[in-house]
Amino acid sequence: MLSFTSLKLRDVATIGSGSFGRVDLAWSDVEEQYYAVKKYNIHETVEESRVEYVKREKELLSIISSPFIVQLICTHMDKTNLYIVMEFVHGGELINYLDDITDEVLNNTARFYSMEIICALQHIHSKNIAYRDLKPENLLLTQNGHIKLSDFGLAKRIKGKTYTICGTIEYIAPEVFMKKGYDVNVDWWSLGVLIFELFTGNPPFCGDNNELIDAICKASVDIPESVPDSVRRLILSLLNRDPSQRALNITNQKWFDNIDWDEVRCLAIQPPIIPSEFDVNEMAPVVKITDAVDSVQRERDLFADWDEVLPAEADRT
């Protein structure tokens, strides 16, 4: 197993940063490849009551093993930060490619990505994990053009039902807002929204927050006539307000006729888009943090088992 120390990582660029952490691109002279390193300041994580979220993210990544999900490499902790080292996905976000998809290839392209997303969701659902944040920004393309689901910051292992309202409003299932509890089936609703957006350019429901929530919970879905009938049926199935009815026999839907799902799971189907060769010089330079606060021992004690992680080996299921 690779360790943080043995990788001898050095930061070369900043991939992104937010209110709860940042992701840097790091190069390993030992492995001669890039890695994505997610960093959380320990003191800020404790102060902002995000300890359980961060610990859960690491825990879930450690038990996931799918070619359609970003793979955990190792974790590390020092006096200042928590580190989650993951494989670097060279192609970047799927959303950056959507404008280049022409009408002539839209159906096949959307079907390809939908199939690989379905495989990713089936894998995490088999472990009772709800992803809860499916959207184009969290879908990455590998160097070969395959999908990788990323960012498990909102994911949660669910036994029975959970009640937390979280995610991006446009993609959140109605039962989340109704506060009656929900399960992994919220992800299938989000997939329905995503497929609708791939074909139309917009989510099915819009408005300010209150109007949007009301529409998600009550409004009918207006699908343009330009959307193929087989896709329309799948979208309506996924946007069913009865969660238990959403993903019934999803791989047998008409849209997926003549698809060999074993080939999908083995990455044997040719991707419609191959990203251009990755150039680190096109990325933002490393953002230097000069005012980071070191943690105290009692804060580090909350993450006592942080380095004790053995990632699952990626399989083809």
PDB file of C-alpha atoms in Angstrom:
ATOM      1  CA  MET A   1       0.000   0.000   0.000  1.00  0.00           C
ATOM      2  CA  LEU A   2       1.270   3.456  -0.884  1.00  0.00           C
ATOM      3  CA  SER A   3       1.742   5.845   2.022  1.00  0.00           C
ATOM      4  CA  PHE A   4       1.771   9.627   2.062  1.00  0.00           C
ATOM      5  CA  THR A   5       5.427   9.647   3.089  1.00  0.00           C
ATOM      6  CA  SER A   6       6.566   7.119   0.491  1.00  0.00           C
ATOM      7  CA  LEU A   7       4.921   9.056  -2.351  1.00  0.00           C
ATOM      8  CA  LYS A   8       7.134  12.110  -1.678  1.00  0.00           C
ATOM      9  CA  LEU A   9       4.499  14.466  -3.058  1.00  0.00           C
ATOM     10  CA  ARG A  10       5.125  18.045  -4.109  1.00  0.00           C
ATOM     11  CA  ASP A  11       2.332  20.459  -4.991  1.00  0.00           C
ATOM     12  CA  VAL A  12       2.443  21.798  -8.541  1.00  0.00           C
ATOM     13  CA  ALA A  13      -0.971  23.464  -8.986  1.00  0.00           C
ATOM     14  CA  THR A  14      -4.266  24.204  -7.269  1.00  0.00           C
ATOM     15  CA  ILE A  15      -7.253  22.385  -8.760  1.00  0.00           C
ATOM     16  CA  GLY A  16      -9.888  24.116  -6.671  1.00  0.00           C
ATOM     17  CA  SER A  17     -10.745  25.541  -3.286  1.00  0.00           C
ATOM     18  CA  GLY A  18     -13.904  26.167  -1.297  1.00  0.00           C
ATOM     19  CA  SER A  19     -15.147  27.178   2.107  1.00  0.00           C
ATOM     20  CA  PHE A  20     -14.313  23.770   3.623  1.00  0.00           C
ATOM     21  CA  GLY A  21     -11.042  22.818   1.978  1.00  0.00           C
ATOM     22  CA  ARG A  22      -8.960  22.798  -1.161  1.00  0.00           C
ATOM     23  CA  VAL A  23      -7.641  20.342  -3.722  1.00  0.00           C
ATOM     24  CA  ASP A  24      -4.083  20.569  -5.030  1.00  0.00           C
ATOM     25  CA  LEU A  25      -2.401  18.713  -7.860  1.00  0.00           C
ATOM     26  CA  ALA A  26       0.717  16.956  -6.607  1.00  0.00           C
ATOM     27  CA  TRP A  27       3.510  15.110  -8.394  1.00  0.00           C
ATOM     28  CA  SER A  28       5.172  12.002  -7.017  1.00  0.00           C
ATOM     29  CA  ASP A  29       8.788  11.568  -8.088  1.00  0.00           C
ATOM     30  CA  VAL A  30       8.604   8.006  -6.784  1.00  0.00           C
ATOM     31  CA  GLU A  31       5.555   6.895  -8.775  1.00  0.00           C
ATOM     32  CA  GLU A  32       6.148   9.415 -11.587  1.00  0.00           C
ATOM     33  CA  GLN A  33       2.513  10.440 -11.762  1.00  0.00           C
ATOM     34  CA  TYR A  34       0.071  13.084 -10.556  1.00  0.00           C
ATOM     35  CA  TYR A  35      -2.317  12.805  -7.633  1.00  0.00           C
ATOM     36  CA  ALA A  36      -5.163  14.985  -6.380  1.00  0.00           C
ATOM     37  CA  VAL A  37      -4.673  15.941  -2.730  1.00  0.00           C
ATOM     38  CA  LYS A  38      -7.662  17.199  -0.767  1.00  0.00           C
ATOM     39  CA  LYS A  39      -6.684  19.262   2.275  1.00  0.00           C
ATOM     40  CA  TYR A  40      -8.732  20.219   5.318  1.00  0.00           C
ATOM     41  CA  ASN A  41      -7.383  22.538   8.006  1.00  0.00           C
ATOM     42  CA  ILE A  42      -7.919  20.639  11.267  1.00  0.00           C
ATOM     43  CA  HIS A  43      -8.652  23.671  13.444  1.00  0.00           C
ATOM     44  CA  GLU A  44     -11.173  25.097  10.954  1.00  0.00           C
ATOM     45  CA  THR A  45     -12.822  21.709  10.490  1.00  0.00           C
ATOM     46  CA  VAL A  46     -13.400  21.440  14.242  1.00  0.00           C
ATOM     47  CA  GLU A  47     -14.501  25.076  14.605  1.00  0.00           C
ATOM     48  CA  GLU A  48     -17.025  24.710  11.770  1.00  0.00           C
ATOM     49  CA  SER A  49     -18.435  21.448  13.191  1.00  0.00           C
ATOM     50  CA  ARG A  50     -17.489  19.441  10.113  1.00  0.00           C
ATOM     51  CA  VAL A  51     -15.584  16.660  11.871  1.00  0.00           C
ATOM     52  CA  GLU A  52     -18.164  13.967  11.138  1.00  0.00           C
ATOM     53  CA  TYR A  53     -18.536  15.024   7.479  1.00  0.00           C
ATOM     54  CA  VAL A  54     -14.804  14.810   6.847  1.00  0.00           C
ATOM     55  CA  LYS A  55     -14.368  11.519   8.711  1.00  0.00           C
ATOM     56  CA  ARG A  56     -17.309  10.044   6.834  1.00  0.00           C
ATOM     57  CA  GLU A  57     -15.876  11.090   3.472  1.00  0.00           C
ATOM     58  CA  LYS A  58     -12.631   9.257   4.217  1.00  0.00           C
ATOM     59  CA  GLU A  59     -14.474   6.204   5.558  1.00  0.00           C
ATOM     60  CA  LEU A  60     -16.704   5.860   2.501  1.00  0.00           C
ATOM     61  CA  LEU A  61     -13.878   6.353   0.015  1.00  0.00           C
ATOM     62  CA  SER A  62     -11.955   3.585   1.766  1.00  0.00           C
ATOM     63  CA  ILE A  63     -14.664   0.972   1.069  1.00  0.00           C
ATOM     64  CA  ILE A  64     -15.514   1.951  -2.512  1.00  0.00           C
ATOM     65  CA  SER A  65     -13.901   0.034  -5.372  1.00  0.00           C
ATOM     66  CA  SER A  66     -15.264   0.886  -8.799  1.00  0.00           C
ATOM     67  CA  PRO A  67     -13.643   1.997 -12.062  1.00  0.00           C
ATOM     68  CA  PHE A  68     -16.348   4.676 -12.246  1.00  0.00           C
ATOM     69  CA  ILE A  69     -15.450   6.333  -8.941  1.00  0.00           C
ATOM     70  CA  VAL A  70     -12.331   8.306  -8.029  1.00  0.00           C
ATOM     71  CA  GLN A  71     -10.049   5.982  -6.081  1.00  0.00           C
ATOM     72  CA  LEU A  72      -8.603   6.752  -2.661  1.00  0.00           C
ATOM     73  CA  ILE A  73      -4.817   6.280  -2.464  1.00  0.00           C
ATOM     74  CA  CYS A  74      -4.009   7.121   1.159  1.00  0.00           C
ATOM     75  CA  THR A  75      -4.627   9.623   3.953  1.00  0.00           C
ATOM     76  CA  HIS A  76      -2.323  11.645   6.181  1.00  0.00           C
ATOM     77  CA  MET A  77      -2.431  14.129   9.045  1.00  0.00           C
ATOM     78  CA  ASP A  78       0.052  16.673  10.368  1.00  0.00           C
ATOM     79  CA  LYS A  79      -0.306  19.484  12.914  1.00  0.00           C
ATOM     80  CA  THR A  80      -2.169  21.680  10.442  1.00  0.00           C
ATOM     81  CA  ASN A  81      -4.069  19.615   7.893  1.00  0.00           C
ATOM     82  CA  LEU A  82      -5.888  16.418   7.080  1.00  0.00           C
ATOM     83  CA  TYR A  83      -4.938  15.024   3.671  1.00  0.00           C
ATOM     84  CA  ILE A  84      -6.924  12.742   1.360  1.00  0.00           C
ATOM     85  CA  VAL A  85      -4.788  11.587  -1.568  1.00  0.00           C
ATOM     86  CA  MET A  86      -6.781  10.401  -4.587  1.00  0.00           C
ATOM     87  CA  GLU A  87      -6.072   9.420  -8.152  1.00  0.00           C
ATOM     88  CA  PHE A  88      -5.896  12.433 -10.446  1.00  0.00           C
ATOM     89  CA  VAL A  89      -8.489  12.357 -13.237  1.00  0.00           C
ATOM     90  CA  HIS A  90      -6.823  14.014 -16.221  1.00  0.00           C
ATOM     91  CA  GLY A  91      -9.849  15.011 -18.303  1.00  0.00           C
ATOM     92  CA  GLY A  92     -11.458  17.338 -15.782  1.00  0.00           C
ATOM     93  CA  GLU A  93     -15.175  18.013 -15.338  1.00  0.00           C
ATOM     94  CA  LEU A  94     -17.719  16.641 -17.800  1.00  0.00           C
ATOM     95  CA  ILE A  95     -19.513  19.995 -17.742  1.00  0.00           C
ATOM     96  CA  ASN A  96     -16.612  21.530 -19.683  1.00  0.00           C
ATOM     97  CA  TYR A  97     -17.392  19.313 -22.677  1.00  0.00           C
ATOM     98  CA  LEU A  98     -21.182  19.598 -22.859  1.00  0.00           C
ATOM     99  CA  ASP A  99     -21.294  22.668 -25.112  1.00  0.00           C
ATOM    100  CA  ASP A 100     -19.292  20.808 -27.769  1.00  0.00           C
ATOM    101  CA  ILE A 101     -21.785  17.942 -28.088  1.00  0.00           C
ATOM    102  CA  THR A 102     -23.704  18.298 -31.359  1.00  0.00           C
ATOM    103  CA  ASP A 103     -27.311  17.194 -31.883  1.00  0.00           C
ATOM    104  CA  GLU A 104     -26.127  14.439 -34.224  1.00  0.00           C
ATOM    105  CA  VAL A 105     -24.237  12.618 -31.466  1.00  0.00           C
ATOM    106  CA  LEU A 106     -26.218  13.791 -28.421  1.00  0.00           C
ATOM    107  CA  ASN A 107     -28.277  10.624 -27.989  1.00  0.00           C
ATOM    108  CA  ASN A 108     -25.321   8.217 -28.072  1.00  0.00           C
ATOM    109  CA  THR A 109     -23.154  10.526 -25.964  1.00  0.00           C
ATOM    110  CA  ALA A 110     -25.781  11.015 -23.255  1.00  0.00           C
ATOM    111  CA  ARG A 111     -26.500   7.278 -23.217  1.00  0.00           C
ATOM    112  CA  PHE A 112     -22.822   6.409 -22.757  1.00  0.00           C
ATOM    113  CA  TYR A 113     -22.387   8.707 -19.754  1.00  0.00           C
ATOM    114  CA  SER A 114     -25.723   7.644 -18.267  1.00  0.00           C
ATOM    115  CA  MET A 115     -24.706   3.984 -18.427  1.00  0.00           C
ATOM    116  CA  GLU A 116     -21.429   4.567 -16.613  1.00  0.00           C
ATOM    117  CA  ILE A 117     -23.147   6.748 -13.990  1.00  0.00           C
ATOM    118  CA  ILE A 118     -25.681   3.966 -13.439  1.00  0.00           C
ATOM    119  CA  CYS A 119     -22.815   1.527 -12.808  1.00  0.00           C
ATOM    120  CA  ALA A 120     -21.278   3.937 -10.283  1.00  0.00           C
ATOM    121  CA  LEU A 121     -24.583   4.398  -8.448  1.00  0.00           C
ATOM    122  CA  GLN A 122     -25.330   0.676  -8.407  1.00  0.00           C
ATOM    123  CA  HIS A 123     -21.952   0.057  -6.796  1.00  0.00           C
ATOM    124  CA  ILE A 124     -22.322   2.592  -3.984  1.00  0.00           C
ATOM    125  CA  HIS A 125     -25.972   1.671  -3.407  1.00  0.00           C
ATOM    126  CA  SER A 126     -24.901  -1.964  -2.946  1.00  0.00           C
ATOM    127  CA  LYS A 127     -23.003  -0.659   0.079  1.00  0.00           C
ATOM    128  CA  ASN A 128     -26.040   1.353   1.293  1.00  0.00           C
ATOM    129  CA  ILE A 129     -24.328   4.630   0.395  1.00  0.00           C
ATOM    130  CA  ALA A 130     -26.370   7.563  -0.910  1.00  0.00           C
ATOM    131  CA  TYR A 131     -24.234   9.949  -2.961  1.00  0.00           C
ATOM    132  CA  ARG A 132     -26.578  12.962  -2.565  1.00  0.00           C
ATOM    133  CA  ASP A 133     -24.699  15.335  -4.886  1.00  0.00           C
ATOM    134  CA  LEU A 134     -24.996  14.028  -8.441  1.00  0.00           C
ATOM    135  CA  LYS A 135     -24.480  16.897 -10.907  1.00  0.00           C
ATOM    136  CA  PRO A 136     -22.253  17.607 -13.941  1.00  0.00           C
ATOM    137  CA  GLU A 137     -19.599  19.358 -11.828  1.00  0.00           C
ATOM    138  CA  ASN A 138     -18.968  16.142  -9.884  1.00  0.00           C
ATOM    139  CA  LEU A 139     -18.480  13.984 -12.967  1.00  0.00           C
ATOM    140  CA  LEU A 140     -14.910  13.772 -14.259  1.00  0.00           C
ATOM    141  CA  LEU A 141     -13.511  12.294 -17.460  1.00  0.00           C
ATOM    142  CA  THR A 142     -10.473  10.053 -17.437  1.00  0.00           C
ATOM    143  CA  GLN A 143      -7.680  10.377 -19.973  1.00  0.00           C
ATOM    144  CA  ASN A 144      -9.479   7.672 -21.973  1.00  0.00           C
ATOM    145  CA  GLY A 145     -12.877   9.379 -21.746  1.00  0.00           C
ATOM    146  CA  HIS A 146     -14.631   7.299 -19.085  1.00  0.00           C
ATOM    147  CA  ILE A 147     -16.686   8.727 -16.210  1.00  0.00           C
ATOM    148  CA  LYS A 148     -15.406   9.061 -12.650  1.00  0.00           C
ATOM    149  CA  LEU A 149     -17.752  10.117  -9.861  1.00  0.00           C
ATOM    150  CA  SER A 150     -15.925  12.495  -7.500  1.00  0.00           C
ATOM    151  CA  ASP A 151     -16.411  14.430  -4.255  1.00  0.00           C
ATOM    152  CA  PHE A 152     -17.993  12.275  -1.565  1.00  0.00           C
ATOM    153  CA  GLY A 153     -18.308  15.151   0.901  1.00  0.00           C
ATOM    154  CA  LEU A 154     -22.096  14.769   1.111  1.00  0.00           C
ATOM    155  CA  ALA A 155     -22.285  10.982   0.726  1.00  0.00           C
ATOM    156  CA  LYS A 156     -23.678   8.958   3.596  1.00  0.00           C
ATOM    157  CA  ARG A 157     -24.186   5.324   4.491  1.00  0.00           C
ATOM    158  CA  ILE A 158     -27.890   4.956   5.210  1.00  0.00           C
ATOM    159  CA  LYS A 159     -29.594   2.313   7.308  1.00  0.00           C
ATOM    160  CA  GLY A 160     -33.315   2.808   6.888  1.00  0.00           C
ATOM    161  CA  LYS A 161     -33.816   6.514   6.259  1.00  0.00           C
ATOM    162  CA  THR A 162     -32.017   9.800   6.837  1.00  0.00           C
ATOM    163  CA  TYR A 163     -33.417  13.336   7.074  1.00  0.00           C
ATOM    164  CA  THR A 164     -30.647  15.858   6.359  1.00  0.00           C
ATOM    165  CA  ILE A 165     -31.389  18.369   3.606  1.00  0.00           C
ATOM    166  CA  CYS A 166     -28.240  18.671   1.502  1.00  0.00           C
ATOM    167  CA  GLY A 167     -27.089  18.854  -2.089  1.00  0.00           C
ATOM    168  CA  THR A 168     -27.649  21.243  -4.997  1.00  0.00           C
ATOM    169  CA  ILE A 169     -31.310  22.292  -5.055  1.00  0.00           C
ATOM    170  CA  GLU A 170     -31.955  21.674  -8.773  1.00  0.00           C
ATOM    171  CA  TYR A 171     -30.956  18.014  -8.342  1.00  0.00           C
ATOM    172  CA  ILE A 172     -32.523  17.243  -4.948  1.00  0.00           C
ATOM    173  CA  ALA A 173     -35.381  14.719  -4.826  1.00  0.00           C
ATOM    174  CA  PRO A 174     -38.780  15.865  -3.485  1.00  0.00           C
ATOM    175  CA  GLU A 175     -38.794  13.521  -0.484  1.00  0.00           C
ATOM    176  CA  VAL A 176     -35.724  15.315   0.897  1.00  0.00           C
ATOM    177  CA  PHE A 177     -37.700  18.554   1.211  1.00  0.00           C
ATOM    178  CA  MET A 178     -40.754  16.803   2.651  1.00  0.00           C
ATOM    179  CA  LYS A 179     -38.754  15.812   5.750  1.00  0.00           C
ATOM    180  CA  LYS A 180     -40.295  12.349   5.929  1.00  0.00           C
ATOM    181  CA  GLY A 181     -36.982  10.595   5.480  1.00  0.00           C
ATOM    182  CA  TYR A 182     -35.241   9.299   2.367  1.00  0.00           C
ATOM    183  CA  ASP A 183     -32.829   6.618   1.181  1.00  0.00           C
ATOM    184  CA  VAL A 184     -30.456   5.909  -1.717  1.00  0.00           C
ATOM    185  CA  ASN A 185     -33.252   6.395  -4.261  1.00  0.00           C
ATOM    186  CA  VAL A 186     -32.653  10.158  -4.134  1.00  0.00           C
ATOM    187  CA  ASP A 187     -29.709   9.535  -6.469  1.00  0.00           C
ATOM    188  CA  TRP A 188     -31.979   8.127  -9.184  1.00  0.00           C
ATOM    189  CA  TRP A 189     -34.037  11.319  -9.140  1.00  0.00           C
ATOM    190  CA  SER A 190     -30.811  13.301  -9.573  1.00  0.00           C
ATOM    191  CA  LEU A 191     -29.888  11.110 -12.540  1.00  0.00           C
ATOM    192  CA  GLY A 192     -33.255  11.908 -14.121  1.00  0.00           C
ATOM    193  CA  VAL A 193     -32.532  15.621 -13.722  1.00  0.00           C
ATOM    194  CA  LEU A 194     -29.059  15.140 -15.199  1.00  0.00           C
ATOM    195  CA  ILE A 195     -30.306  13.251 -18.270  1.00  0.00           C
ATOM    196  CA  PHE A 196     -32.994  15.913 -18.826  1.00  0.00           C
ATOM    197  CA  GLU A 197     -30.262  18.554 -18.654  1.00  0.00           C
ATOM    198  CA  LEU A 198     -28.020  16.694 -21.108  1.00  0.00           C
ATOM    199  CA  PHE A 199     -30.793  16.794 -23.711  1.00  0.00           C
ATOM    200  CA  THR A 200     -32.213  20.271 -23.068  1.00  0.00           C
ATOM    201  CA  GLY A 201     -29.401  22.319 -21.540  1.00  0.00           C
ATOM    202  CA  ASN A 202     -31.360  23.041 -18.348  1.00  0.00           C
ATOM    203  CA  PRO A 203     -32.774  21.170 -15.345  1.00  0.00           C
ATOM    204  CA  PRO A 204     -36.519  20.349 -15.518  1.00  0.00           C
ATOM    205  CA  PHE A 205     -37.498  22.738 -12.713  1.00  0.00           C
ATOM    206  CA  CYS A 206     -36.500  26.368 -12.208  1.00  0.00           C
ATOM    207  CA  GLY A 207     -37.249  29.467 -10.106  1.00  0.00           C
ATOM    208  CA  ASP A 208     -35.934  31.045  -6.936  1.00  0.00           C
ATOM    209  CA  ASN A 209     -35.342  28.687  -4.023  1.00  0.00           C
ATOM    210  CA  ASN A 210     -38.924  28.552  -2.724  1.00  0.00           C
ATOM    211  CA  GLU A 211     -40.452  28.344  -6.212  1.00  0.00           C
ATOM    212  CA  LEU A 212     -37.936  25.696  -7.200  1.00  0.00           C
ATOM    213  CA  ILE A 213     -38.618  23.522  -4.163  1.00  0.00           C
ATOM    214  CA  ASP A 214     -42.374  23.833  -4.733  1.00  0.00           C
ATOM    215  CA  ALA A 215     -41.961  22.817  -8.384  1.00  0.00           C
ATOM    216  CA  ILE A 216     -39.781  19.829  -7.492  1.00  0.00           C
ATOM    217  CA  CYS A 217     -42.400  18.628  -5.017  1.00  0.00           C
ATOM    218  CA  LYS A 218     -45.535  19.300  -7.092  1.00  0.00           C
ATOM    219  CA  ALA A 219     -45.040  20.356 -10.729  1.00  0.00           C
ATOM    220  CA  SER A 220     -45.366  18.030 -13.704  1.00  0.00           C
ATOM    221  CA  VAL A 221     -42.329  17.421 -15.891  1.00  0.00           C
ATOM    222  CA  ASP A 222     -42.516  19.141 -19.284  1.00  0.00           C
ATOM    223  CA  ILE A 223     -40.181  17.271 -21.634  1.00  0.00           C
ATOM    224  CA  PRO A 224     -39.565  18.876 -25.059  1.00  0.00           C
ATOM    225  CA  GLU A 225     -40.702  16.909 -28.122  1.00  0.00           C
ATOM    226  CA  SER A 226     -37.117  16.912 -29.375  1.00  0.00           C
ATOM    227  CA  VAL A 227     -36.198  14.378 -26.674  1.00  0.00           C
ATOM    228  CA  PRO A 228     -36.444  10.799 -28.051  1.00  0.00           C
ATOM    229  CA  ASP A 229     -39.373   8.769 -26.751  1.00  0.00           C
ATOM    230  CA  SER A 230     -37.173   6.122 -25.110  1.00  0.00           C
ATOM    231  CA  VAL A 231     -35.283   8.843 -23.233  1.00  0.00           C
ATOM    232  CA  ARG A 232     -38.551  10.514 -22.265  1.00  0.00           C
ATOM    233  CA  ARG A 233     -39.792   7.291 -20.688  1.00  0.00           C
ATOM    234  CA  LEU A 234     -36.583   6.864 -18.714  1.00  0.00           C
ATOM    235  CA  ILE A 235     -36.660  10.458 -17.450  1.00  0.00           C
ATOM    236  CA  LEU A 236     -40.287  10.120 -16.330  1.00  0.00           C
ATOM    237  CA  SER A 237     -39.416   6.859 -14.578  1.00  0.00           C
ATOM    238  CA  LEU A 238     -36.516   8.453 -12.694  1.00  0.00           C
ATOM    239  CA  LEU A 239     -38.500  11.599 -11.832  1.00  0.00           C
ATOM    240  CA  ASN A 240     -41.205   9.530 -10.168  1.00  0.00           C
ATOM    241  CA  ARG A 241     -42.215  11.046  -6.827  1.00  0.00           C
ATOM    242  CA  ASP A 242     -42.569   7.521  -5.455  1.00  0.00           C
ATOM    243  CA  PRO A 243     -38.892   6.725  -4.676  1.00  0.00           C
ATOM    244  CA  SER A 244     -39.437   2.956  -4.718  1.00  0.00           C
ATOM    245  CA  GLN A 245     -40.538   3.054  -8.371  1.00  0.00           C
ATOM    246  CA  ARG A 246     -37.652   5.045  -9.870  1.00  0.00           C
ATOM    247  CA  ALA A 247     -34.961   2.594 -10.868  1.00  0.00           C
ATOM    248  CA  LEU A 248     -37.002  -0.550 -11.448  1.00  0.00           C
ATOM    249  CA  ASN A 249     -35.240  -2.606 -14.148  1.00  0.00           C
ATOM    250  CA  ILE A 250     -33.289   0.486 -15.174  1.00  0.00           C
ATOM    251  CA  THR A 251     -30.785  -1.449 -17.280  1.00  0.00           C
ATOM    252  CA  ASN A 252     -33.677  -2.967 -19.254  1.00  0.00           C
ATOM    253  CA  GLN A 253     -35.118   0.383 -20.292  1.00  0.00           C
ATOM    254  CA  LYS A 254     -35.822   0.778 -24.026  1.00  0.00           C
ATOM    255  CA  TRP A 255     -33.035   3.384 -24.333  1.00  0.00           C
ATOM    256  CA  PHE A 256     -30.531   0.679 -23.405  1.00  0.00           C
ATOM    257  CA  ASP A 257     -31.694  -1.938 -25.911  1.00  0.00           C
ATOM    258  CA  ASN A 258     -28.797  -4.005 -27.297  1.00  0.00           C
ATOM    259  CA  ILE A 259     -26.418  -2.761 -24.592  1.00  0.00           C
ATOM    260  CA  ASP A 260     -24.108  -5.381 -23.105  1.00  0.00           C
ATOM    261  CA  TRP A 261     -23.825  -4.210 -19.500  1.00  0.00           C
ATOM    262  CA  ASP A 262     -20.881  -6.507 -18.834  1.00  0.00           C
ATOM    263  CA  GLU A 263     -19.002  -4.556 -21.497  1.00  0.00           C
ATOM    264  CA  VAL A 264     -20.041  -1.286 -19.855  1.00  0.00           C
ATOM    265  CA  ARG A 265     -18.742  -2.446 -16.471  1.00  0.00           C
ATOM    266  CA  CYS A 266     -15.456  -3.588 -18.043  1.00  0.00           C
ATOM    267  CA  LEU A 267     -14.891  -0.222 -19.774  1.00  0.00           C
ATOM    268  CA  ALA A 268     -15.065  -2.036 -23.113  1.00  0.00           C
ATOM    269  CA  ILE A 269     -17.331   0.495 -24.869  1.00  0.00           C
ATOM    270  CA  GLN A 270     -15.577   3.277 -26.788  1.00  0.00           C
ATOM    271  CA  PRO A 271     -16.140   6.687 -25.125  1.00  0.00           C
ATOM    272  CA  PRO A 272     -17.620   9.436 -27.334  1.00  0.00           C
ATOM    273  CA  ILE A 273     -15.165  12.096 -26.140  1.00  0.00           C
ATOM    274  CA  ILE A 274     -11.415  11.689 -25.612  1.00  0.00           C
ATOM    275  CA  PRO A 275      -9.963  14.617 -23.623  1.00  0.00           C
ATOM    276  CA  SER A 276      -6.961  16.413 -25.063  1.00  0.00           C
ATOM    277  CA  GLU A 277      -3.586  15.699 -23.495  1.00  0.00           C
ATOM    278  CA  PHE A 278      -3.288  17.129 -20.006  1.00  0.00           C
ATOM    279  CA  ASP A 279      -1.034  20.194 -19.646  1.00  0.00           C
ATOM    280  CA  VAL A 280      -0.152  21.183 -16.089  1.00  0.00           C
ATOM    281  CA  ASN A 281       0.927  24.629 -17.309  1.00  0.00           C
ATOM    282  CA  GLU A 282      -2.705  25.469 -18.045  1.00  0.00           C
ATOM    283  CA  MET A 283      -3.674  25.023 -14.392  1.00  0.00           C
ATOM    284  CA  ALA A 284      -3.725  27.651 -11.672  1.00  0.00           C
ATOM    285  CA  PRO A 285      -0.482  27.957  -9.677  1.00  0.00           C
ATOM    286  CA  VAL A 286      -0.383  26.641  -6.139  1.00  0.00           C
ATOM    287  CA  VAL A 287      -2.183  28.962  -3.739  1.00  0.00           C
ATOM    288  CA  LYS A 288       0.102  29.490  -0.777  1.00  0.00           C
ATOM    289  CA  ILE A 289      -1.658  29.529   2.593  1.00  0.00           C
ATOM    290  CA  THR A 290       0.207  31.857   4.934  1.00  0.00           C
ATOM    291  CA  ASP A 291      -2.284  32.211   7.781  1.00  0.00           C
ATOM    292  CA  ALA A 292      -3.129  28.554   8.446  1.00  0.00           C
ATOM    293  CA  VAL A 293      -3.641  27.840  12.135  1.00  0.00           C
ATOM    294  CA  ASP A 294      -2.028  24.750  13.654  1.00  0.00           C
ATOM    295  CA  SER A 295      -4.336  22.470  15.580  1.00  0.00           C
ATOM    296  CA  VAL A 296      -4.027  21.601  19.255  1.00  0.00           C
ATOM    297  CA  GLN A 297      -3.775  18.037  20.536  1.00  0.00           C
ATOM    298  CA  ARG A 298      -7.424  17.744  21.575  1.00  0.00           C
ATOM    299  CA  GLU A 299      -8.441  18.651  18.011  1.00  0.00           C
ATOM    300  CA  ARG A 300      -6.070  16.105  16.484  1.00  0.00           C
ATOM    301  CA  ASP A 301      -7.395  13.465  18.881  1.00  0.00           C
ATOM    302  CA  LEU A 302     -10.741  13.686  17.072  1.00  0.00           C
ATOM    303  CA  PHE A 303      -8.972  12.186  14.042  1.00  0.00           C
ATOM    304  CA  ALA A 304      -6.857   9.626  15.909  1.00  0.00           C
ATOM    305  CA  ASP A 305      -7.396   6.892  13.289  1.00  0.00           C
ATOM    306  CA  TRP A 306      -6.993   9.140  10.247  1.00  0.00           C
ATOM    307  CA  ASP A 307      -3.927   7.332   8.879  1.00  0.00           C
ATOM    308  CA  GLU A 308      -5.377   3.897   9.534  1.00  0.00           C
ATOM    309  CA  VAL A 309      -6.996   3.362   6.161  1.00  0.00           C
ATOM    310  CA  LEU A 310      -6.659   0.508   3.698  1.00  0.00           C
ATOM    311  CA  PRO A 311      -8.373   1.503   0.439  1.00  0.00           C
ATOM    312  CA  ALA A 312     -10.306  -1.197  -1.352  1.00  0.00           C
ATOM    313  CA  GLU A 313      -8.677  -2.366  -4.570  1.00  0.00           C
ATOM    314  CA  ALA A 314     -10.536  -1.154  -7.649  1.00  0.00           C
ATOM    315  CA  ASP A 315     -12.505  -3.897  -9.321  1.00  0.00           C
ATOM    316  CA  ARG A 316     -14.657  -4.079 -12.414  1.00  0.00           C
ATOM    317  CA  THR A 317     -18.061  -4.275 -10.755  1.00  0.00           C
TER     318      THR A 317
END
